[in-house]
Amino acid sequence: MKIKRSRKYITGVIALSFALAFVIKFAGPSILRQYISYGIGDCKTIPILCMQPEEKIFTPEINNEYLGTLVEQTFPRMSISVPRGFNLIQELIKKTYYKKRHPNHKAAIYLLPQKPNDFIKLYPDVQKQGVRDNHEFIRRLMNACLDKVDNLTDAFFIIMKSVFTPDIGNQKIAKMIKFKIGDKEGFINYTMAKPDNYFDCNILDTKGNFFKVYIKDTGARLGLNNVFTIISTVKPIE
């Protein structure tokens, strides 16, 4: 049922994909990239569309002292330990949810859990392009780059990247890194510039579960190592 409800938020993406299919059939990659730019923006207006993660995989050390200050919170599909002073919210994926500001502009942490292969169930056509699980789906999405769009599959992932990326502040100074912590790996897109920090954490475990942890750090209280410590506590609830 939850997956069915999610589908209504990607109707626009599907419609645009059909339009792109027409463009790619009768025009070349350059026209396709131009068409996407007109529809969702270009690298100047949305810099992250032309950003890709750094090649190096970051393996942070967990701060056990900081870990001891976190409070475990449990939701129907996941648990996570978080610092005090943050509003904690779990919702389904939708663009407006990620873009909106929290009431009162307080620090907040938003959660999105997805079970193994949930993305494939939502977008079954990507299986034809070798995308078989959540890991490959997220890898392709994070590595999508507007300047490298050559076909409909590339176009699909760049559109999804625009939808799936929350507000991370000034994208011109954003960083994208790959990480590995114990049995978890993934990608973090972030900006650290006072007065606020933003962390878009995309986490996968060895069982194929996916978790998005989006942190709006009002007041810039958290460092990157704090964030890694927080997301290291993410666990699925069967």
Short mmCIF file of C-alpha atoms in Angstrom, two decimals:
data_model
loop_
_atom_site.label_atom_id
_atom_site.label_comp_id
_atom_site.label_asym_id
_atom_site.label_seq_id
_atom_site.Cartn_x
_atom_site.Cartn_y
_atom_site.Cartn_z
CA MET A 1 0.00 0.00 0.00
CA LYS A 2 2.80 2.42 0.89
CA ILE A 3 4.50 1.79 -2.45
CA LYS A 4 1.23 2.48 -4.26
CA ARG A 5 0.87 5.79 -2.43
CA SER A 6 4.43 6.70 -3.37
CA ARG A 7 3.63 6.38 -7.05
CA LYS A 8 1.47 9.48 -7.13
CA TYR A 9 4.54 11.59 -6.36
CA ILE A 10 6.41 10.44 -9.47
CA THR A 11 3.63 10.89 -12.02
CA GLY A 12 5.39 13.98 -13.35
CA VAL A 13 8.65 12.06 -13.66
CA ILE A 14 6.98 9.29 -15.67
CA ALA A 15 5.29 11.80 -17.97
CA LEU A 16 8.59 13.55 -18.57
CA SER A 17 10.24 10.19 -19.26
CA PHE A 18 7.77 9.49 -22.07
CA ALA A 19 8.50 12.90 -23.54
CA LEU A 20 12.21 12.19 -23.31
CA ALA A 21 11.73 8.88 -25.10
CA PHE A 22 10.28 10.81 -28.02
CA VAL A 23 13.17 13.27 -27.98
CA ILE A 24 15.88 10.59 -27.86
CA LYS A 25 14.24 8.74 -30.75
CA PHE A 26 14.23 11.72 -33.08
CA ALA A 27 17.20 13.75 -31.82
CA GLY A 28 20.70 13.31 -30.42
CA PRO A 29 22.12 13.40 -26.88
CA SER A 30 22.82 17.13 -27.02
CA ILE A 31 19.17 17.89 -27.73
CA LEU A 32 18.17 15.47 -24.97
CA ARG A 33 20.38 17.28 -22.45
CA GLN A 34 18.97 20.61 -23.58
CA TYR A 35 15.43 19.30 -23.20
CA ILE A 36 16.16 18.18 -19.63
CA SER A 37 17.68 21.57 -18.83
CA TYR A 38 14.50 23.30 -19.97
CA GLY A 39 12.39 20.92 -17.88
CA ILE A 40 14.23 20.76 -14.54
CA GLY A 41 17.18 23.16 -14.72
CA ASP A 42 20.83 23.13 -15.71
CA CYS A 43 24.19 22.95 -13.92
CA LYS A 44 24.09 26.67 -13.18
CA THR A 45 20.66 26.67 -11.55
CA ILE A 46 21.01 23.22 -9.93
CA PRO A 47 24.77 22.55 -9.57
CA ILE A 48 24.31 19.10 -8.06
CA LEU A 49 23.03 17.83 -11.42
CA CYS A 50 26.62 18.00 -12.64
CA MET A 51 28.27 16.75 -9.43
CA GLN A 52 29.41 13.21 -8.79
CA PRO A 53 30.78 11.57 -5.62
CA GLU A 54 34.50 11.65 -4.94
CA GLU A 55 36.21 8.42 -6.02
CA LYS A 56 37.77 7.80 -2.61
CA ILE A 57 35.64 5.86 -0.13
CA PHE A 58 35.63 7.57 3.25
CA THR A 59 35.83 5.22 6.27
CA PRO A 60 35.21 7.34 9.38
CA GLU A 61 35.83 6.30 12.96
CA ILE A 62 32.78 6.33 15.21
CA ASN A 63 32.97 8.76 18.12
CA ASN A 64 31.98 6.51 21.03
CA GLU A 65 31.83 9.41 23.46
CA TYR A 66 29.37 11.26 21.23
CA LEU A 67 27.50 8.01 20.57
CA GLY A 68 26.78 7.77 24.28
CA THR A 69 24.93 11.09 24.20
CA LEU A 70 22.47 10.00 21.50
CA VAL A 71 18.91 8.86 22.23
CA GLU A 72 17.47 5.85 20.41
CA GLN A 73 14.17 6.46 18.65
CA THR A 74 12.03 3.72 17.10
CA PHE A 75 9.64 3.98 14.15
CA PRO A 76 7.51 1.26 12.49
CA ARG A 77 10.22 0.39 9.94
CA MET A 78 13.49 1.61 11.43
CA SER A 79 15.31 2.84 14.50
CA ILE A 80 18.01 5.49 14.86
CA SER A 81 19.84 7.23 17.69
CA VAL A 82 19.78 11.03 17.44
CA PRO A 83 20.98 14.07 19.41
CA ARG A 84 18.60 16.02 21.60
CA GLY A 85 17.13 19.22 20.21
CA PHE A 86 16.15 17.83 16.80
CA ASN A 87 12.61 17.18 15.57
CA LEU A 88 12.46 13.67 14.15
CA ILE A 89 10.05 12.87 11.31
CA GLN A 90 9.52 9.78 9.13
CA GLU A 91 7.57 10.16 5.88
CA LEU A 92 7.30 8.69 2.41
CA ILE A 93 9.40 10.03 -0.43
CA LYS A 94 8.04 13.11 -2.17
CA LYS A 95 9.76 16.19 -3.54
CA THR A 96 7.67 18.72 -1.62
CA TYR A 97 8.42 16.95 1.65
CA TYR A 98 12.15 17.36 1.20
CA LYS A 99 12.00 20.92 -0.09
CA LYS A 100 9.71 22.41 2.53
CA ARG A 101 10.98 24.14 5.64
CA HIS A 102 10.06 22.69 8.99
CA PRO A 103 7.53 24.78 10.97
CA ASN A 104 9.30 27.20 13.31
CA HIS A 105 12.52 26.61 11.34
CA LYS A 106 13.89 24.30 14.01
CA ALA A 107 16.61 21.72 13.54
CA ALA A 108 15.10 18.54 12.14
CA ILE A 109 15.96 15.03 11.00
CA TYR A 110 13.79 13.41 8.32
CA LEU A 111 13.78 9.66 7.72
CA LEU A 112 12.87 7.52 4.73
CA PRO A 113 13.30 3.72 4.93
CA GLN A 114 12.91 1.44 1.92
CA LYS A 115 13.01 -2.37 1.97
CA PRO A 116 15.28 -4.37 -0.38
CA ASN A 117 14.30 -3.90 -4.04
CA ASP A 118 11.60 -1.32 -3.26
CA PHE A 119 13.04 1.02 -5.89
CA ILE A 120 12.92 -1.75 -8.48
CA LYS A 121 9.25 -2.33 -7.68
CA LEU A 122 8.55 1.36 -8.21
CA TYR A 123 10.55 1.58 -11.44
CA PRO A 124 10.67 -1.96 -12.93
CA ASP A 125 11.91 -0.77 -16.35
CA VAL A 126 15.37 -0.04 -14.91
CA GLN A 127 15.95 -3.80 -14.59
CA LYS A 128 16.41 -3.89 -18.35
CA GLN A 129 19.46 -1.65 -17.85
CA GLY A 130 21.09 -3.97 -15.29
CA VAL A 131 19.72 -2.26 -12.19
CA ARG A 132 18.79 -5.22 -9.99
CA ASP A 133 18.72 -3.86 -6.43
CA ASN A 134 18.64 -0.77 -4.23
CA HIS A 135 22.46 -0.59 -4.20
CA GLU A 136 22.76 -0.24 -7.96
CA PHE A 137 19.77 2.09 -8.18
CA ILE A 138 21.27 4.53 -5.65
CA ARG A 139 24.75 4.23 -7.18
CA ARG A 140 23.41 5.14 -10.62
CA LEU A 141 21.33 7.96 -9.17
CA MET A 142 24.22 9.55 -7.24
CA ASN A 143 26.59 9.27 -10.20
CA ALA A 144 24.10 10.78 -12.65
CA CYS A 145 25.50 13.85 -14.39
CA LEU A 146 23.64 16.12 -16.80
CA ASP A 147 26.75 16.66 -18.94
CA LYS A 148 26.99 12.89 -19.47
CA VAL A 149 23.38 12.15 -20.40
CA ASP A 150 23.42 10.13 -23.63
CA ASN A 151 20.27 8.00 -23.48
CA LEU A 152 16.88 7.58 -21.83
CA THR A 153 18.27 5.67 -18.84
CA ASP A 154 20.76 8.48 -18.13
CA ALA A 155 17.90 10.95 -18.43
CA PHE A 156 15.75 8.98 -16.00
CA PHE A 157 18.45 8.97 -13.31
CA ILE A 158 19.28 12.66 -13.68
CA ILE A 159 15.59 13.51 -13.29
CA MET A 160 15.38 11.28 -10.23
CA LYS A 161 18.48 12.93 -8.82
CA SER A 162 16.75 16.31 -8.99
CA VAL A 163 13.66 14.88 -7.25
CA PHE A 164 15.53 12.79 -4.69
CA THR A 165 17.96 15.47 -3.51
CA PRO A 166 16.62 17.56 -0.62
CA ASP A 167 17.48 21.15 0.20
CA ILE A 168 21.21 21.12 0.97
CA GLY A 169 21.71 24.86 1.11
CA ASN A 170 24.16 26.49 -1.30
CA GLN A 171 24.79 23.74 -3.86
CA LYS A 172 27.79 25.61 -5.26
CA ILE A 173 29.77 24.61 -2.16
CA ALA A 174 28.20 21.16 -1.77
CA LYS A 175 30.33 18.06 -1.42
CA MET A 176 29.45 14.48 -2.36
CA ILE A 177 31.29 11.59 -0.75
CA LYS A 178 31.10 7.80 -0.65
CA PHE A 179 31.43 6.16 2.74
CA LYS A 180 31.59 2.80 4.47
CA ILE A 181 30.85 2.24 8.18
CA GLY A 182 30.82 -1.36 9.38
CA ASP A 183 28.02 -3.15 7.50
CA LYS A 184 26.72 0.10 5.99
CA GLU A 185 27.78 2.07 2.95
CA GLY A 186 26.39 4.86 0.85
CA PHE A 187 26.65 8.50 -0.13
CA ILE A 188 26.41 11.83 1.67
CA ASN A 189 25.68 15.15 -0.03
CA TYR A 190 26.29 18.06 2.31
CA THR A 191 27.07 21.72 2.85
CA MET A 192 28.61 23.18 5.98
CA ALA A 193 28.26 26.95 6.06
CA LYS A 194 26.89 28.92 8.96
CA PRO A 195 24.24 29.61 10.04
CA ASP A 196 23.00 26.13 9.02
CA ASN A 197 24.46 22.80 7.91
CA TYR A 198 22.66 20.31 5.66
CA PHE A 199 23.37 16.57 5.37
CA ASP A 200 21.63 14.31 2.85
CA CYS A 201 22.62 10.77 3.88
CA ASN A 202 21.79 7.79 1.64
CA ILE A 203 22.55 4.57 3.47
CA LEU A 204 22.47 0.91 2.40
CA ASP A 205 23.10 -2.17 4.52
CA THR A 206 24.31 -5.62 3.46
CA LYS A 207 20.72 -6.91 3.24
CA GLY A 208 19.77 -4.28 0.67
CA ASN A 209 17.75 -2.04 2.99
CA PHE A 210 17.92 1.65 2.12
CA PHE A 211 17.63 4.60 4.51
CA LYS A 212 17.62 8.30 3.71
CA VAL A 213 18.50 10.44 6.71
CA TYR A 214 18.19 14.15 5.92
CA ILE A 215 19.51 16.48 8.61
CA LYS A 216 18.75 20.18 8.70
CA ASP A 217 21.24 21.33 11.31
CA THR A 218 19.97 24.78 12.31
CA GLY A 219 22.75 26.59 14.13
CA ALA A 220 25.45 24.37 12.61
CA ARG A 221 25.95 22.27 15.73
CA LEU A 222 26.99 19.03 14.02
CA GLY A 223 30.30 18.15 12.43
CA LEU A 224 30.64 15.52 9.71
CA ASN A 225 31.96 12.94 12.20
CA ASN A 226 28.88 13.53 14.38
CA VAL A 227 26.69 12.77 11.37
CA PHE A 228 28.56 9.55 10.62
CA THR A 229 28.08 8.50 14.25
CA ILE A 230 24.34 9.19 14.00
CA ILE A 231 23.80 7.22 10.78
CA SER A 232 25.89 4.31 12.07
CA THR A 233 22.98 3.60 14.45
CA VAL A 234 20.36 3.11 11.73
CA LYS A 235 18.68 -0.30 11.88
CA PRO A 236 15.73 -1.85 10.04
CA ILE A 237 12.76 -3.17 12.00
CA GLU A 238 11.29 -6.27 10.47
#
